[in-house]
Coordinates of C-alpha atoms in Angstrom, one line a residue:
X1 CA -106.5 -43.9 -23.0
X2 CA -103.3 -44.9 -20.9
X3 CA -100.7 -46.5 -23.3
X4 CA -98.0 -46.6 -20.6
X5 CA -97.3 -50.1 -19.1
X6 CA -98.6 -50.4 -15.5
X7 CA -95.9 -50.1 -12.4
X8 CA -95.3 -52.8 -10.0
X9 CA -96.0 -51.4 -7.0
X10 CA -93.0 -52.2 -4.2
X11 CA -92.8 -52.5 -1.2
X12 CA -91.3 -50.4 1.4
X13 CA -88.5 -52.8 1.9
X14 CA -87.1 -53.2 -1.7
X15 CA -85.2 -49.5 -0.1
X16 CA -84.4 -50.1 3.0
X17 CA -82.5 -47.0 3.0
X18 CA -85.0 -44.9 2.1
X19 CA -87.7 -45.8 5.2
X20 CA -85.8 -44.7 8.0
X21 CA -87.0 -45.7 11.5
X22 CA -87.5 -42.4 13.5
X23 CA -86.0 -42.7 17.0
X24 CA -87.0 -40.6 19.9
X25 CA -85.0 -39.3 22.6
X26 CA -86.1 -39.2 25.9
X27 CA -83.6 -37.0 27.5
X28 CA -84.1 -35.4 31.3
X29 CA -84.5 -31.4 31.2
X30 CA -81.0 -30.8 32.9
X31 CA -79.3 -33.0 30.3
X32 CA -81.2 -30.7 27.2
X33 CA -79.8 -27.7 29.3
X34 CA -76.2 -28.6 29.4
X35 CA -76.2 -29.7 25.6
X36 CA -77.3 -26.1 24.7
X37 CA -74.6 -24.4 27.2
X38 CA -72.2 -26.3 25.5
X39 CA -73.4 -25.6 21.5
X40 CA -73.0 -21.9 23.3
X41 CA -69.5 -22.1 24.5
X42 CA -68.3 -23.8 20.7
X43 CA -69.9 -20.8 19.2
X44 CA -68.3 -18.3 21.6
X45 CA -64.7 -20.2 20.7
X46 CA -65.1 -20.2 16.9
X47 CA -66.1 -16.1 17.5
X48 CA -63.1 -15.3 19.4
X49 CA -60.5 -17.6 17.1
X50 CA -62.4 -15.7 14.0
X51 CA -61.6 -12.5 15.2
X52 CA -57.7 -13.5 16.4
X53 CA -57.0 -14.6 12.9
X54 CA -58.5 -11.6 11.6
X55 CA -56.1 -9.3 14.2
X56 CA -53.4 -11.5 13.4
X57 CA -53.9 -11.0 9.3
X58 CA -54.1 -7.0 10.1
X59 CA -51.0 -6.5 11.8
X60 CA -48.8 -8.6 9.3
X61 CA -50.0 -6.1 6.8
X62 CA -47.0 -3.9 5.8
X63 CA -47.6 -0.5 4.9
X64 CA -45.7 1.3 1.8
X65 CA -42.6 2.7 3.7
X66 CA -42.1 -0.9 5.7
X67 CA -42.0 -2.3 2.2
X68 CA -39.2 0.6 1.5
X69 CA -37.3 -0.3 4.6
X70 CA -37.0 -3.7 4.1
X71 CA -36.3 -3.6 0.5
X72 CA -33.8 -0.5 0.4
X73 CA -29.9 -0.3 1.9
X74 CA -29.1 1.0 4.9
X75 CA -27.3 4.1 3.6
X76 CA -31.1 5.2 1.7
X77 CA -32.9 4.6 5.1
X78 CA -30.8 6.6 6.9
X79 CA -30.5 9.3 4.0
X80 CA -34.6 9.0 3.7
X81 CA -35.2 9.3 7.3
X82 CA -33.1 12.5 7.9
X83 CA -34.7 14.0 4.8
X84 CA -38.0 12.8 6.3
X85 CA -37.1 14.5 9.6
X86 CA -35.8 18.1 8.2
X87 CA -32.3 17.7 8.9
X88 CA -31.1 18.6 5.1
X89 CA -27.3 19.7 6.1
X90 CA -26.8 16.1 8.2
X91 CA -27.9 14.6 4.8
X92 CA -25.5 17.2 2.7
X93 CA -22.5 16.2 4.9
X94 CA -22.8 12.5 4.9
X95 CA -24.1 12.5 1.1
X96 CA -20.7 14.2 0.7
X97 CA -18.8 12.1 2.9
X98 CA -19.6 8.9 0.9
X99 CA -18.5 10.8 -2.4
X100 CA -15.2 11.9 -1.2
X101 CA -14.6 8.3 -0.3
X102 CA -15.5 6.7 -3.3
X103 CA -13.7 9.0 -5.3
X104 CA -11.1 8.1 -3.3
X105 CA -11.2 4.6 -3.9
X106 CA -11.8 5.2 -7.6
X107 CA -8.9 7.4 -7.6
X108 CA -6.3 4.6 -6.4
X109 CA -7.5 2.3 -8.2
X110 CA -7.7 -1.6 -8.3
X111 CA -4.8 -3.2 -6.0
X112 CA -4.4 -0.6 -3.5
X113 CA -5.0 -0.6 0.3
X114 CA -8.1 1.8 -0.1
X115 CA -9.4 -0.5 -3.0
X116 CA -9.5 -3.6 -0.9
X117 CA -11.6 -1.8 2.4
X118 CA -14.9 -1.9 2.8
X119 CA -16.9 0.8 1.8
X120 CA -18.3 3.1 4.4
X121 CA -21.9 2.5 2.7
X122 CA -21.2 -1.2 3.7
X123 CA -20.3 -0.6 7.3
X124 CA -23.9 0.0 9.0
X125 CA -22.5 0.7 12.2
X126 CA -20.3 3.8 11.1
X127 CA -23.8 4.9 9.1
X128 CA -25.2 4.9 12.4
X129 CA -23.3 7.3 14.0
X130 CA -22.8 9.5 11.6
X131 CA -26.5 9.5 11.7
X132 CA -26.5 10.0 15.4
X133 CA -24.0 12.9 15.5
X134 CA -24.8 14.5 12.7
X135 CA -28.4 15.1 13.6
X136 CA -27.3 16.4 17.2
X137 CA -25.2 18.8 15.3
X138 CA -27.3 20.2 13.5
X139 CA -30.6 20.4 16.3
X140 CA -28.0 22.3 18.3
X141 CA -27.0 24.9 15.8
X142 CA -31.2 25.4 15.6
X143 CA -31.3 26.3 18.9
X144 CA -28.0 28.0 19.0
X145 CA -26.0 25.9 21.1
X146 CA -22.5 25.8 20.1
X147 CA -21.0 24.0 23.0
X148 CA -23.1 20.7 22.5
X149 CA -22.4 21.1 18.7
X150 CA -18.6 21.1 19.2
X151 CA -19.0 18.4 21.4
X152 CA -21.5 16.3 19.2
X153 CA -18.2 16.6 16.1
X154 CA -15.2 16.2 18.8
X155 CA -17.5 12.7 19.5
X156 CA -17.4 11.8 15.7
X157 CA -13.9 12.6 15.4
X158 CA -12.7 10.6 18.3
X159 CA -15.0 7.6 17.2
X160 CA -13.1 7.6 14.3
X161 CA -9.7 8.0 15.2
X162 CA -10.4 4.9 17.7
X163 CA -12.1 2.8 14.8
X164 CA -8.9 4.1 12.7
X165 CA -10.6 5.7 9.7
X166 CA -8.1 9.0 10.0
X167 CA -9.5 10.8 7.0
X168 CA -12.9 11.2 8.5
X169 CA -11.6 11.5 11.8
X170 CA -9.2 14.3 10.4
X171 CA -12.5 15.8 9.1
X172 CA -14.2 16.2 11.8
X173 CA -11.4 17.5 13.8
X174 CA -11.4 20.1 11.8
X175 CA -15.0 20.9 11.4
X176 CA -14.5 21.2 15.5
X177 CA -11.7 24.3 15.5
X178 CA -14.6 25.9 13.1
X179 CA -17.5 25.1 15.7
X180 CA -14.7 26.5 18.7
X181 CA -14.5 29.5 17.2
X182 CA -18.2 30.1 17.9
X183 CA -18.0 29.4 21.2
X184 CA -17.3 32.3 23.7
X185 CA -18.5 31.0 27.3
X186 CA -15.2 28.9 28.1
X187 CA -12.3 31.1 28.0
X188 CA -11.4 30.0 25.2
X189 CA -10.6 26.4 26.4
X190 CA -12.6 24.6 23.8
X191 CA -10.6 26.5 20.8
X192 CA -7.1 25.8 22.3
X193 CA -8.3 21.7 22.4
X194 CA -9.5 22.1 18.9
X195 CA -5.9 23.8 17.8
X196 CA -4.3 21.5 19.3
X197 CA -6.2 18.5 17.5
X198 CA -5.9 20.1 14.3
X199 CA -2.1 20.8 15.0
X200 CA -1.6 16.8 15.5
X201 CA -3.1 15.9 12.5
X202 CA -1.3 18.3 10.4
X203 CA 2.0 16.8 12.1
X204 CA 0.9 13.8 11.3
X205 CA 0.8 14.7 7.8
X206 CA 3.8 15.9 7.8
X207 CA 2.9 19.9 7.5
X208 CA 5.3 21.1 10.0
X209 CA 4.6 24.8 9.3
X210 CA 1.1 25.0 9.6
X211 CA 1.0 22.5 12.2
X212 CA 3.5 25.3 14.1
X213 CA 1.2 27.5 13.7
X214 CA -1.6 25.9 15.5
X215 CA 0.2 24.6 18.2
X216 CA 1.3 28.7 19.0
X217 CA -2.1 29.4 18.9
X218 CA -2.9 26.4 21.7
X219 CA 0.1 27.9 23.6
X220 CA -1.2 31.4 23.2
X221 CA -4.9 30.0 24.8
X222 CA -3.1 28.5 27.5
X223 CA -1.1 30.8 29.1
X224 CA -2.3 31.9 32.6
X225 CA -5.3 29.1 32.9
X226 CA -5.2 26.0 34.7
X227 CA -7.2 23.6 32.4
X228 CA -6.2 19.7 32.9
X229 CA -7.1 17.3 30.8
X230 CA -8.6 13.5 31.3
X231 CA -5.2 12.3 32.7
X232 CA -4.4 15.5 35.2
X233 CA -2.1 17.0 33.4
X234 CA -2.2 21.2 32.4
X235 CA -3.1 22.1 28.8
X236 CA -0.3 24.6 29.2
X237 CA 2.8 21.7 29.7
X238 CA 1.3 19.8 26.9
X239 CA 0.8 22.9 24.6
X240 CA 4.9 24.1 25.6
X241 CA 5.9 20.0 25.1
X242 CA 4.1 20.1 21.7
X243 CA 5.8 23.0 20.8
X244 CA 9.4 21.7 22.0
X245 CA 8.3 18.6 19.8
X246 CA 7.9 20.7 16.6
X247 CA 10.8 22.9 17.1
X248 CA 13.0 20.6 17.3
X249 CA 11.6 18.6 13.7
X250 CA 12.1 21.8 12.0
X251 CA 15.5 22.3 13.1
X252 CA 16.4 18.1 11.9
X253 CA 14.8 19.2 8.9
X254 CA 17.2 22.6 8.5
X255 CA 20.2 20.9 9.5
X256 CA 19.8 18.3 7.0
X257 CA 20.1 20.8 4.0
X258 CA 23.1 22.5 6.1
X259 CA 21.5 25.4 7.4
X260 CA 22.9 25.3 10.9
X261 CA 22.3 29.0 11.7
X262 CA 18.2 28.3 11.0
X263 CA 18.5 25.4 13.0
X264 CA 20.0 26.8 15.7
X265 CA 17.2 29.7 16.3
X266 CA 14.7 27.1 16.0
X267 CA 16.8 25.2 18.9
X268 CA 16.7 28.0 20.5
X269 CA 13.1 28.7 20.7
X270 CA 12.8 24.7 21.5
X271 CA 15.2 25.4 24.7
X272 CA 13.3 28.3 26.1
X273 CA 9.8 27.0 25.7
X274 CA 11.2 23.7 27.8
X275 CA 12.4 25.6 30.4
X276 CA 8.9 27.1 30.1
X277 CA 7.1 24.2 30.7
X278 CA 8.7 23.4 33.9
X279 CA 10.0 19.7 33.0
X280 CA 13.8 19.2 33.5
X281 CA 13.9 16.2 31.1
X282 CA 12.6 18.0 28.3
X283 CA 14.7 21.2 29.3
X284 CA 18.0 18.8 29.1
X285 CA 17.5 17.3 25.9
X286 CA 16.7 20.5 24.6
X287 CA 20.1 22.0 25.7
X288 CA 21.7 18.4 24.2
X289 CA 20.0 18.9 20.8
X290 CA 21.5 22.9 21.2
X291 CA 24.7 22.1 22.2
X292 CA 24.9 19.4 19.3
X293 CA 24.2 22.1 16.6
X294 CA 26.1 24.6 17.7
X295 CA 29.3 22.0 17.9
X296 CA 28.1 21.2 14.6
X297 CA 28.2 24.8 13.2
X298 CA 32.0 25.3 14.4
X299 CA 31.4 26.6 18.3
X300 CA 32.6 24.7 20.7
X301 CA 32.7 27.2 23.0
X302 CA 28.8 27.9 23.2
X303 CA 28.3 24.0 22.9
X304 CA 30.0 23.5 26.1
X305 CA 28.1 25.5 27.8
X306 CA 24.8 23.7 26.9
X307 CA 26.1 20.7 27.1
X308 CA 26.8 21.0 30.4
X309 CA 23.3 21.9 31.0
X310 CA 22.5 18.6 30.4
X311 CA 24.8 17.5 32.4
X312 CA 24.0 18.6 35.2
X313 CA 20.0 17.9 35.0
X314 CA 20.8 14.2 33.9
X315 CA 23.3 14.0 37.0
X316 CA 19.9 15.6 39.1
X317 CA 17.7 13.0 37.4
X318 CA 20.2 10.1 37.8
X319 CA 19.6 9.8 33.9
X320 CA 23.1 7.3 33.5
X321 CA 22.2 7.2 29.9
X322 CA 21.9 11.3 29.3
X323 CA 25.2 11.5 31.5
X324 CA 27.1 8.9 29.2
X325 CA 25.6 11.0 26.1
X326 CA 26.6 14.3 27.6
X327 CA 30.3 13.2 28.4
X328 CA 30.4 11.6 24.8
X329 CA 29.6 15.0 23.2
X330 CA 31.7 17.2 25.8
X331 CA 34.4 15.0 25.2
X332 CA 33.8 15.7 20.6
X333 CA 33.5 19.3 21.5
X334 CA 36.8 19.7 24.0
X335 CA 38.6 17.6 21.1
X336 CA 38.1 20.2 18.5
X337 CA 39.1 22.9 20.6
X338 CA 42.6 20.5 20.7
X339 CA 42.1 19.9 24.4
X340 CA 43.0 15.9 24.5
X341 CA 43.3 15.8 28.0
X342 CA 40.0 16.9 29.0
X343 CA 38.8 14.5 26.1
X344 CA 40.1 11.4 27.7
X345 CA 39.2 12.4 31.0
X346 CA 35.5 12.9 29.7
X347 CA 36.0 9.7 27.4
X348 CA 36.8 7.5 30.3
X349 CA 34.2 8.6 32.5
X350 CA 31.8 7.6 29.6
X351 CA 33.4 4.4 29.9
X352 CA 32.8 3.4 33.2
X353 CA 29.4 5.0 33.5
X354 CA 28.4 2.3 30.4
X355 CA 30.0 -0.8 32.5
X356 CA 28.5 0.6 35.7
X357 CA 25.4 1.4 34.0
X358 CA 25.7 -1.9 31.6
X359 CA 25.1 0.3 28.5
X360 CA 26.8 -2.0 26.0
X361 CA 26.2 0.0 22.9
X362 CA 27.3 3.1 24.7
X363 CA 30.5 1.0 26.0
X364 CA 31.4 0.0 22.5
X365 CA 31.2 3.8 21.5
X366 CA 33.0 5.0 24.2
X367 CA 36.0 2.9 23.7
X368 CA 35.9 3.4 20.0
X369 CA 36.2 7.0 20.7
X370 CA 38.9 6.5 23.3
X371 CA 41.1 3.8 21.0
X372 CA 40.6 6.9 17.7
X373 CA 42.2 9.4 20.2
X374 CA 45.2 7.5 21.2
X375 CA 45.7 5.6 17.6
X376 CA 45.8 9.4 16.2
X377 CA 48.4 10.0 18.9
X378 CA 50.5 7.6 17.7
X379 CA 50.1 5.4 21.3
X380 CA 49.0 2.2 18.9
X381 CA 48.9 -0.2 22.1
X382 CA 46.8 2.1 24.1
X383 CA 44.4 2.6 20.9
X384 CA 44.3 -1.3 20.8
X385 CA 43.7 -2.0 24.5
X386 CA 40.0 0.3 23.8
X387 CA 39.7 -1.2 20.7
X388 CA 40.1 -4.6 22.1
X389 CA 37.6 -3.6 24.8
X390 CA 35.1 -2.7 21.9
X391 CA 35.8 -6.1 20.1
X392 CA 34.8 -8.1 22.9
X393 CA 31.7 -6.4 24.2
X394 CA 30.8 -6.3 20.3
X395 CA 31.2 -9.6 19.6
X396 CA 28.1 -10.3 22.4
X397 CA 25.6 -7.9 20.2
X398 CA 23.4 -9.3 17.6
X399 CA 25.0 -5.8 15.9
X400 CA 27.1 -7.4 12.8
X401 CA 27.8 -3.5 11.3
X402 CA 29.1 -3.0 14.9
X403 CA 31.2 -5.8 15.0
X404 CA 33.0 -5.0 11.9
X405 CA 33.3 -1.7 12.5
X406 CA 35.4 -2.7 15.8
X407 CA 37.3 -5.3 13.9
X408 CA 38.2 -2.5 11.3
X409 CA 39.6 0.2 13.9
X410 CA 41.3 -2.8 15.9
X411 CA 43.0 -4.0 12.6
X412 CA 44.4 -0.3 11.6
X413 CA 45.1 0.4 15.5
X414 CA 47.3 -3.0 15.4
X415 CA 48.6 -2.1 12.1
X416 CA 50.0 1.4 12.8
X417 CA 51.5 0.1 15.9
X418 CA 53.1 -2.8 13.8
X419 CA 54.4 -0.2 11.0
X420 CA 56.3 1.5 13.6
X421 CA 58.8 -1.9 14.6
X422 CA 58.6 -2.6 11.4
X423 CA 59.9 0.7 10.3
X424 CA 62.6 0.6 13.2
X425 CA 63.8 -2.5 11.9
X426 CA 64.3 -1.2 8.5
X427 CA 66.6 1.4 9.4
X428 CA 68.3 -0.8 11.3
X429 CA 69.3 -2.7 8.4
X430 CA 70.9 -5.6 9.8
X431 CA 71.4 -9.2 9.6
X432 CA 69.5 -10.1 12.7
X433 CA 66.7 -7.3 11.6
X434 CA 66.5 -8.4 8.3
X435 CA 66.3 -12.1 9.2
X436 CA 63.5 -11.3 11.8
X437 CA 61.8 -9.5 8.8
X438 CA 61.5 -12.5 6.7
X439 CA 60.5 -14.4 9.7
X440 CA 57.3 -12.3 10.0
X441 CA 56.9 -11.9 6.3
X442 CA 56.8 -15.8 6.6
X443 CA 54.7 -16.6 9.7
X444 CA 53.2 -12.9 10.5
X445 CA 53.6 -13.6 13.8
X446 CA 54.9 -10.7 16.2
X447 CA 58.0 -11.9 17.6
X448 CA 59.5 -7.6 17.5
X449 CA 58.8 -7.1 21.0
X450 CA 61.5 -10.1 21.7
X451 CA 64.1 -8.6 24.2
X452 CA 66.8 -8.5 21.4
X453 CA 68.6 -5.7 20.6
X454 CA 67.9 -3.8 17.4
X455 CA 71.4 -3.7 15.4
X456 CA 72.4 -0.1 13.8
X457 CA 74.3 0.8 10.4
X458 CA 77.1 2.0 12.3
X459 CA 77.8 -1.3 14.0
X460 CA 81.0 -3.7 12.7
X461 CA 78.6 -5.9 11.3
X462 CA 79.6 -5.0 7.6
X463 CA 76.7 -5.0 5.2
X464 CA 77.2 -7.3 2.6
X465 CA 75.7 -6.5 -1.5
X466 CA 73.3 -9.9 0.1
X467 CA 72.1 -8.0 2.9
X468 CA 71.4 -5.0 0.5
X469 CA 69.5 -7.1 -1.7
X470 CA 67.4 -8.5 1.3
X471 CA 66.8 -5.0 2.0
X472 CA 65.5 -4.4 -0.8
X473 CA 63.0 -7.2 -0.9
X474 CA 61.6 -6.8 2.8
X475 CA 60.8 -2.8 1.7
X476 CA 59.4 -3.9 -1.4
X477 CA 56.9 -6.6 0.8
X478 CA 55.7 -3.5 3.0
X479 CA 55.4 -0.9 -0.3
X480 CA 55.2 -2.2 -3.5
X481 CA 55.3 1.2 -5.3
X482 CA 59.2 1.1 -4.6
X483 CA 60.0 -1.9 -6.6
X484 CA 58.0 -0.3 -9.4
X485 CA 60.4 2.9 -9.2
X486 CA 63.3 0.4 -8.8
X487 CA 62.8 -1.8 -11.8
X488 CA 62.3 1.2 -13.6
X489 CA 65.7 2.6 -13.0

């Protein structure tokens, strides 16, 4: 038995939504044709973009050492990628070089210069070529090739001596002379280069001796080979130049703690491997510096004779200034031997080879020298004209030592010449020189040259207990020590 309520039955139209009207299409064959063609070429589109994005997704994928790379410093990459690539020592020598600079750094201290410089972990570009070299290096010594090792080290060390990092380019130079020594298909050419590399920097640091002894070995090399460097110029010239050069700083160093006879050998040696090297200016100064110490050492004599060495190349080399130095030290040595003369004659030409030359410095000095000679001499107006001469010339010089100095020797010059009238008119001791006396004493104006005649003790002018006491007083005004001894009699 059916409890359940009965259902209205509905029509279709109570849901219109649900009775759909079926429409037919009556398309032509070519238009079905072209509709599937282009459901084809959507497909085909969505395929290929599919597998792009799936290419795309591959390739961003970054593998493990990528990762590394980006994530690590520069310094690890490099160290990773020599280790990576068998070159062990390239990664021993820069491991070391970034030690040695950091305990360098640490070693200053906050403050210093080092302190405030970059790193050379932080300066990629240096990493770089460190890298470069280093690795050439060391792939040549594999194969045995010493030449493109040395060459591969002389690159590093001249990259940093440009980029002005002088303790690693220092390094390398010397890890070049090492590599040179290998080498044995040059003649020896690559060695002397390396000695004399090594030779600068020691000279540079101020090792004179063992910088010696490298350039002798780069003069040794050179002798009887014609090598020429970048510029032209024989390795053998430089090597005797270099050597003049360091002869010459040992001998400055020997004469400053007075041992002239030292000096003087090492002169020596300087003046014979100039003449060597076949360069006139250098063989000149070499006899100056020679002639200097042996003046210097007490003989004149022998100091002449170099000196006029130089003479006579600066006369052939139309050197004015070597000339006026030349005449100026002939002119010192002639004076000790007590030949005053020849000193002026030499002194003078030095003074008109300055104005000629318009040396003012060297004019000053040469009248300076001049006015000395003839104030010793006792010729006080000759000494002043010279030193009047140096006054005026220094007076034009931004030189204020200089211009005192000239002021000094013009002011005694004047002074010894006006001691002498004064004098005179002391021992004249009369009214009118006693009177003119206190007229200067009052004014210091020089009236003594006045054309009036000096009065003597012996004239009839009688000398009165006044004039003895005016006496008394004008020779107390020129030296006070006398009226000491006076008032205490």
């Amino acid at each position: 038995m059916n409890i359940l309520p009965l259902v209205p039955r509905l029509s279709s139209g109570a849901f219109p939504s649900l009775v759909q009207p079926q429409k037919f299409s009556f398309l032509s064959a070519q238009q079905q044709t072209q509709d599937v063609r282009y459901n084809f070429q959507v497909f085909r589109d969505k395929e290929a973009t599919k597998h792009l994005l799936e290419t795309a997704l591959k390739d961003t994928e970054l593998s493990k050492h990528d990762t590394s790379v980006y994530r690590s410093s520069h310094k690890h990459n490099i160290c990773v990628d020599m280790l990576r690539e068998g070159y062990h020592k390239s990664f021993s020598e820069l491991f070391a070089l970034i030690q040695k600079w950091n305990a360098s750094r640490e070693a200053a201290g906050p403050g210093t210069d080092i302190w405030q410089e970059k790193s050379l972990e932080e300066q990629p570009d240096k990493l770089d070529q460190l890298y470069h070299f280093l690795t050439k290096t060391e792939a040549a010594q594999r194969a045995g090739n010493f030449e493109d090792m040395y060459e591969n080290v002389l690159a590093l060390a001249q990259y940093f001596k440009k980029s002005g990092d002088k303790w690693l380019s220092d390094h390398f130079f010397e890890s070049s002379l090492n590599i040179a020594k290998m080498v044995h298909t040059d003649g020896g050419r690559k060695k002397a280069e390396a000695h004399a590399n090594v030779g600068l920097v020691l000279l540079e640091q101020g090792q004179l001796k063992k910088a010696t002894e490298h350039y002798e070995a780069f003069h040794h090399l050179t002798v009887g080979h014609i090598w020429e460097d970048k510029t032209g110029r024989t390795h053998h010239s430089l090597a005797c130049e270099n050597l003049w050069r360091i002869y010459t700083l040992l001998a400055d160093k020997m004469l400053e703690n007075k041992e002239h006879h030292r000096a003087i050998k090492s002169l020596i040696k300087a003046f014979e491997i100039a003449k060597e090297g076949d360069d006139k200016r250098m063989e000149g100064k070499a006899a100056y510096r020679l002639g200097l110490a042996y003046r210097s050492a007490g003989d004149p004599e022998t100091a002449i004779t170099y000196l006029k060495t130089y003479m006579d190349i600066s006369k052939v080399l139309r050197d004015n200034v070597g000339l006026g130095k030349a005449y100026e030290a002939m002119a010192k040595a002639l004076e000790s031997q007590g030949k005053i003369a020849e000193t002026v004659m030499y002194l003078e030409k030095f003074v008109e080879l300055a104005k000629i030359s318009n040396e003012t410095h060297n004019l000053v000095d040469a009248c300076i020298c001049l006015g000395s000679i003839y104030n010793a001499r006792g010729q006080c107006d000759k000494a002043c004209e010279f030193f009047d001469q140096a006054y005026a010339v220094a007076k034009n010089l931004s030189d204020l030592p200089l211009l005192e100095m000239t002021q000094v020797h013009y002011g005694i010059a004047k002074t010894h010449g006006l001691m002498t009238t004064v004098s005179k008119h002391i021992e004249a001791a009369g009214q009118v020189n006693i009177e003119r006396l206190l007229t200067w004493k009052d004014s210091r104006n020089d009236m003594f040259n006045d054309p009036i005649a000096l009065e003597k003790p012996s004239s009839a002018l009688k000398i009165t207990n006044e004039d003895k006491h005016m006496k008394e007083l004008v020779v107390t005004t020129i030296d006070p020590g006398k009226m000491e001894s006076k008032t205490s009699e």
